[in-house]
Tab-separated table of N, CA and C in Angstrom:
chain	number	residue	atom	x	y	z
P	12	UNK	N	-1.259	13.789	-7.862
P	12	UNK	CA	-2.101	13.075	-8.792
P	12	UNK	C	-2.395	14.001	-9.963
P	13	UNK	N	-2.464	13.616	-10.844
P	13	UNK	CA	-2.654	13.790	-12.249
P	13	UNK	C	-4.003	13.281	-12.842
P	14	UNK	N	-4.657	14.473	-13.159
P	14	UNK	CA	-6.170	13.968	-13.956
P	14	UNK	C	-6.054	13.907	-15.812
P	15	UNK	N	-6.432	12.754	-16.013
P	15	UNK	CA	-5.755	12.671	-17.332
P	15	UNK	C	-7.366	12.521	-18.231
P	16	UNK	N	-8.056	11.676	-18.967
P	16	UNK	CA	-9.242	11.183	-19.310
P	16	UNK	C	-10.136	11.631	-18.350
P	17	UNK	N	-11.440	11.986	-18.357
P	17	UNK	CA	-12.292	12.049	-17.264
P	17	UNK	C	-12.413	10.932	-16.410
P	18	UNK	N	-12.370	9.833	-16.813
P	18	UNK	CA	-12.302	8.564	-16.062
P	18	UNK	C	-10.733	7.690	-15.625
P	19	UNK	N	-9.581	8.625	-15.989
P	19	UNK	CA	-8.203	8.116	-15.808
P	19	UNK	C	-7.289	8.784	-14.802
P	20	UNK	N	-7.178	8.681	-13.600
P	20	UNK	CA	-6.177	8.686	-12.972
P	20	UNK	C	-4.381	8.316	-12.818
P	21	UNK	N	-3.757	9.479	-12.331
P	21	UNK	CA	-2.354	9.271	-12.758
P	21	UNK	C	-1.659	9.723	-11.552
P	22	UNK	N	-1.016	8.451	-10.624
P	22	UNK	CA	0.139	9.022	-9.774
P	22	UNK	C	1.581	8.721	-10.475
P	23	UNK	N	1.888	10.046	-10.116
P	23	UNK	CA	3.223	10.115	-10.165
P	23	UNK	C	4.329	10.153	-8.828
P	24	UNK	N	5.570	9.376	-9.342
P	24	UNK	CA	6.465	9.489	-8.568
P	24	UNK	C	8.275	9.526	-8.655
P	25	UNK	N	8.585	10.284	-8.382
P	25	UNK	CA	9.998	10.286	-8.640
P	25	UNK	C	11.049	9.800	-7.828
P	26	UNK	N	12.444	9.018	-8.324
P	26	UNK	CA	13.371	8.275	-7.941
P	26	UNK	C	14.436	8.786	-8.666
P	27	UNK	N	15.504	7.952	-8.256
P	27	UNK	CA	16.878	7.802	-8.992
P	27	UNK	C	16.497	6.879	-9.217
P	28	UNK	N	16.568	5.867	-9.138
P	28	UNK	CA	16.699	4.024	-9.594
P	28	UNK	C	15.395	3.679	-9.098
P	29	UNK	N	15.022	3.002	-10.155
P	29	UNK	CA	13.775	1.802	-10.026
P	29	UNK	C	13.406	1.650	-8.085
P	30	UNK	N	12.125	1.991	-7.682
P	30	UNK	CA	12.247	1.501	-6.399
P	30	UNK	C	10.771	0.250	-6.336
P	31	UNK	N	11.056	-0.235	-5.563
P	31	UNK	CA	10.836	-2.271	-5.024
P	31	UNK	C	9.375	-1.703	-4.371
P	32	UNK	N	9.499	-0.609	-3.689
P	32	UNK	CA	8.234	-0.625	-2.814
P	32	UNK	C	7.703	1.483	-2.629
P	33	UNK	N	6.502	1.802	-2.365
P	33	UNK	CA	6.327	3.298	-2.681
P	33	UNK	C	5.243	2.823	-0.982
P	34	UNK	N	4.762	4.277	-0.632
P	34	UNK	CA	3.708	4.497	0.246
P	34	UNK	C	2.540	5.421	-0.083
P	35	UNK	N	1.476	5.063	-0.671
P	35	UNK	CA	0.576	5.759	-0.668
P	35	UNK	C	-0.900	6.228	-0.377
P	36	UNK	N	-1.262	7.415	0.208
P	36	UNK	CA	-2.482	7.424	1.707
P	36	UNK	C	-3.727	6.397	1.149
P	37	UNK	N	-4.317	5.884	2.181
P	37	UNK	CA	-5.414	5.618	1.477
P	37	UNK	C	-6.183	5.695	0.727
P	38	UNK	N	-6.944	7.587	0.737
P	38	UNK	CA	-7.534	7.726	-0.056
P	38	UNK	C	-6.853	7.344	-1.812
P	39	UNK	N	-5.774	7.275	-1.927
P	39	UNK	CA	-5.306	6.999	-3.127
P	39	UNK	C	-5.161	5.415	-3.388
P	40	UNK	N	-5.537	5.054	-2.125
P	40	UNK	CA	-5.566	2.916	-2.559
P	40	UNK	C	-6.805	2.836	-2.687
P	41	UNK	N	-7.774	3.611	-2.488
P	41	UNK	CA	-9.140	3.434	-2.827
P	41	UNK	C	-9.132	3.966	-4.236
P	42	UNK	N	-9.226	4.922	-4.521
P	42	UNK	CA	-9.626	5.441	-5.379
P	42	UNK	C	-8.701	4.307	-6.981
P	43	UNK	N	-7.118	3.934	-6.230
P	43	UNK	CA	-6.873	2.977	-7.559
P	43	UNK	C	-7.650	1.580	-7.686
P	44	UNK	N	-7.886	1.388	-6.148
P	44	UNK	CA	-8.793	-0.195	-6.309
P	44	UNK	C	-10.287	0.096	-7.040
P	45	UNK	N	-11.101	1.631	-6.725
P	45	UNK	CA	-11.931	1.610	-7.370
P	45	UNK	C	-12.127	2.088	-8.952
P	46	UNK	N	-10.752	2.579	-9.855
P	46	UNK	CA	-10.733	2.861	-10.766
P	46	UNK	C	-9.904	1.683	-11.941
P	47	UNK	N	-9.282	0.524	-10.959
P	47	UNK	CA	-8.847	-0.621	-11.662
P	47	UNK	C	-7.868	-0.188	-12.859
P	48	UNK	N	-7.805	-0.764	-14.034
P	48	UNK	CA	-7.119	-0.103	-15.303
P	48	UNK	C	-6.963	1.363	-15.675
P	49	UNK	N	-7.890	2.221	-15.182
P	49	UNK	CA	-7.886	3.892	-14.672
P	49	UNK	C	-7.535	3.980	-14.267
P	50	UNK	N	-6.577	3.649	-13.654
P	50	UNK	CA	-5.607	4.115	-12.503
P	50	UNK	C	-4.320	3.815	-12.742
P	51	UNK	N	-3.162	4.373	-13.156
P	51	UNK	CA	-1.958	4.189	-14.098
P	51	UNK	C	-0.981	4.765	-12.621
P	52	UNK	N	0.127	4.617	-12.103
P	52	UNK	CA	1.224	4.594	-11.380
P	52	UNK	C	1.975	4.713	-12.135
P	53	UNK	N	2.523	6.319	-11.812
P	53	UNK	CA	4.033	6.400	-13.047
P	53	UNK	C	5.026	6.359	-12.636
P	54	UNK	N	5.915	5.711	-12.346
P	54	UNK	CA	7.515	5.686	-11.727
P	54	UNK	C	8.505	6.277	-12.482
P	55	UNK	N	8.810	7.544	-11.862
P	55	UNK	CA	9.842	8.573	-12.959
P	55	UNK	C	11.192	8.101	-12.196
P	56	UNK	N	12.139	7.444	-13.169
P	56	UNK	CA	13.279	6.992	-12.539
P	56	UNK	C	14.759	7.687	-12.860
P	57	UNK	N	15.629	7.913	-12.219
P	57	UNK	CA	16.625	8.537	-13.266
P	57	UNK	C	16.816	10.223	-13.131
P	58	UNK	N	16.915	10.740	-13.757
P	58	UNK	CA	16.751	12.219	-14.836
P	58	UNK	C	18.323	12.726	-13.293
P	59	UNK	N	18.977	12.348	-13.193
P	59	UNK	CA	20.795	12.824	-12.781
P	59	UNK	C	21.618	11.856	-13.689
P	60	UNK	N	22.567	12.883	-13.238
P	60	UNK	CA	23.822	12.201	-14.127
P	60	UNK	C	23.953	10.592	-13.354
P	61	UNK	N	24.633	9.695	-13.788
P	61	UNK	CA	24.445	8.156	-13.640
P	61	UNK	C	23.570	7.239	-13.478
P	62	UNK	N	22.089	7.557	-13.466
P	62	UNK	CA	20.971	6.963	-13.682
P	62	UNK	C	20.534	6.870	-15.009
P	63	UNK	N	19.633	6.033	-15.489
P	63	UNK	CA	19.478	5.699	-16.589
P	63	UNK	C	17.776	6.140	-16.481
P	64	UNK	N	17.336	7.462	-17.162
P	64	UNK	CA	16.055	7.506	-17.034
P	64	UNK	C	15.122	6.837	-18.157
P	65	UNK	N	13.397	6.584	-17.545
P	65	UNK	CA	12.753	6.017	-17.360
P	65	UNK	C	11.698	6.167	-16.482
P	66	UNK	N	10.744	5.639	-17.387
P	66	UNK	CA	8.587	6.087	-16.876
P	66	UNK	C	8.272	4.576	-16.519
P	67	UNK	N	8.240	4.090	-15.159
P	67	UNK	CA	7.372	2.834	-15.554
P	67	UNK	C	6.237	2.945	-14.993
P	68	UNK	N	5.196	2.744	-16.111
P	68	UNK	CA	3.786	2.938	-15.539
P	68	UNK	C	2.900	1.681	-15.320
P	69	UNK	N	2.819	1.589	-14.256
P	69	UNK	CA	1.723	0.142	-13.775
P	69	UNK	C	0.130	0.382	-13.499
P	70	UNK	N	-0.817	-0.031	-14.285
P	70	UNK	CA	-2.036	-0.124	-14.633
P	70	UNK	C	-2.498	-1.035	-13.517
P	71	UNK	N	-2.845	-0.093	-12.648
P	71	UNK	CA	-4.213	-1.245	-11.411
P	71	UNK	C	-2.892	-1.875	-10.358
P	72	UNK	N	-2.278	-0.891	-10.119
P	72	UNK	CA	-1.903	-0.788	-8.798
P	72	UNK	C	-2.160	-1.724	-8.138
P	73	UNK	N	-3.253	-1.300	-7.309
P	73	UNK	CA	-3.743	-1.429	-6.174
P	73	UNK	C	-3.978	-3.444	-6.622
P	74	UNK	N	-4.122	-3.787	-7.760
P	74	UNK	CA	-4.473	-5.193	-7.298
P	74	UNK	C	-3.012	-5.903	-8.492
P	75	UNK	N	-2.121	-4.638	-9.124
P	75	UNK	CA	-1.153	-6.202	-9.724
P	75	UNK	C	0.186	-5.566	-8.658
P	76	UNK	N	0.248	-5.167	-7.588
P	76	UNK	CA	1.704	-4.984	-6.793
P	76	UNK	C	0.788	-5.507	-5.381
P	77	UNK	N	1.806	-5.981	-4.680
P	77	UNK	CA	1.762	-6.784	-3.253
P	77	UNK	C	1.372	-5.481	-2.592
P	78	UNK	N	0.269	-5.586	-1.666
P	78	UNK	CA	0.108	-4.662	-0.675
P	78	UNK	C	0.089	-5.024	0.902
P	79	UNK	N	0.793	-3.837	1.185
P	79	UNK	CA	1.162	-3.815	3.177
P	79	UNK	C	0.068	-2.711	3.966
P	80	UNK	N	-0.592	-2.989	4.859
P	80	UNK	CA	-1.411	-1.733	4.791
P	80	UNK	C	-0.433	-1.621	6.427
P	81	UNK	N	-0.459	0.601	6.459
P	81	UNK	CA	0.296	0.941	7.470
P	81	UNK	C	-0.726	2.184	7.511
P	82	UNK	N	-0.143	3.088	8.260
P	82	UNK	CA	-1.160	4.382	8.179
P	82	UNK	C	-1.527	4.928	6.740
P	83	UNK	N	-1.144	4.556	5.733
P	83	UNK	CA	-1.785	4.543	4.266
P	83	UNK	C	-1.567	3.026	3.605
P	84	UNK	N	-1.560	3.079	2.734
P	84	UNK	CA	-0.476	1.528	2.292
P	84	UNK	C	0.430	1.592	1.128
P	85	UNK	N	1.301	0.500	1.270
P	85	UNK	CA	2.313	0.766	1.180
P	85	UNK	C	2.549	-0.971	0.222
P	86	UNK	N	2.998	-0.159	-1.645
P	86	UNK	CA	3.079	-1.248	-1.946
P	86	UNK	C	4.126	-1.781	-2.689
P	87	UNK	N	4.259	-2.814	-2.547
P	87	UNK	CA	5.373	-3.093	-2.958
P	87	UNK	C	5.897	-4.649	-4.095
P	88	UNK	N	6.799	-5.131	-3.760
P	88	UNK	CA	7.332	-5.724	-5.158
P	88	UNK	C	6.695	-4.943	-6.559
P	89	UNK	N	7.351	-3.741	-6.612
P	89	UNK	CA	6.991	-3.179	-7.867
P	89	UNK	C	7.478	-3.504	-8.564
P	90	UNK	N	8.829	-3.476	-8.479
P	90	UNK	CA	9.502	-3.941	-9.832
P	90	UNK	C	9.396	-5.932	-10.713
P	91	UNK	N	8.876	-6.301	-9.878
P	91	UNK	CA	7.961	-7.456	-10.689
P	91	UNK	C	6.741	-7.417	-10.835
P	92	UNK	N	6.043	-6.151	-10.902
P	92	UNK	CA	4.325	-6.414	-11.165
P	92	UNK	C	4.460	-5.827	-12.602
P	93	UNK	N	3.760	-6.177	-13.455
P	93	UNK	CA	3.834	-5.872	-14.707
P	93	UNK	C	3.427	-4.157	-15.014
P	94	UNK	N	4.148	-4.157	-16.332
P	94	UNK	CA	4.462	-2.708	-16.493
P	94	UNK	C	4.738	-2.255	-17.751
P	95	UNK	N	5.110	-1.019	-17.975
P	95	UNK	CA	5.037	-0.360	-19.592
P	95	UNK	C	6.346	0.279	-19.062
P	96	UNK	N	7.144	0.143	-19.582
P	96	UNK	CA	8.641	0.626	-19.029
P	96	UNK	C	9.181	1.114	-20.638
P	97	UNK	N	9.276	2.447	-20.395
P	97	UNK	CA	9.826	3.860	-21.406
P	97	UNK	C	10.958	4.376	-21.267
P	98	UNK	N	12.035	3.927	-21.798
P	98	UNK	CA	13.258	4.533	-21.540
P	98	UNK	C	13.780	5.472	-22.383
P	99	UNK	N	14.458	6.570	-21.914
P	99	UNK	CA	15.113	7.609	-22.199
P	99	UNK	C	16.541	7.269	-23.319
P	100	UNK	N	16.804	7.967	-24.124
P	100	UNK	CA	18.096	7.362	-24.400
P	100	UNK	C	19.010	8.386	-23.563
P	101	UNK	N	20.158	8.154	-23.625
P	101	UNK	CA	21.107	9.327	-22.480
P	101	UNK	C	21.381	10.392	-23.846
P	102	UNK	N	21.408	11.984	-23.329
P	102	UNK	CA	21.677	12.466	-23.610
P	102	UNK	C	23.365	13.271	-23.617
P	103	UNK	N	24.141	12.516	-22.714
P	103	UNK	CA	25.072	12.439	-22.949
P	103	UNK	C	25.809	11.606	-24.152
P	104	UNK	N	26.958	12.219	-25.275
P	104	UNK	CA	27.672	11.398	-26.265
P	104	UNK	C	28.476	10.649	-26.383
């Protein structure tokens, strides 16, 4: 986690490709359900050769992605909950 604003929270997470569903402990589904729009989810996608990188950051977690609760929870349909999606151009020519 990432402290950004005094009142803004920031998880980060890294992939190759866009992923559908993440797991994260409770204390971090609380703290996004209790910080709502403060609470930003960054999906770092990409950064190898044949991926196409990309930040998608989803604002309020905890209530715009489907949640599974397991020994933390675990949420998912990410890639249809709305989002701010930042793409890289390739640095290959």
């Amino acid at each position: 986690m990432v402290r950004g604003r005094a009142s803004t929270f920031h998880e980060q997470l890294r992939a190759r490709a866009p992923q559908g569903s993440i797991e994260i402990s409770n204390a971090e589904y609380e703290r996004a359900k209790e910080r709502g729009n403060d609470f930003i989810l960054a999906l770092v996608c990409g950064l190898e050769d044949g991926y196409q990188d990309e930040v998608r950051l989803i604002f309020d977690p905890a209530h715009r992605a489907t949640v599974r609760p397991l020994n933390g929870v675990k949420l998912v349909a990410l890639t249809e909950a709305p989002l701010v999606l930042i793409p890289f151009a390739s640095s290959q020519g």
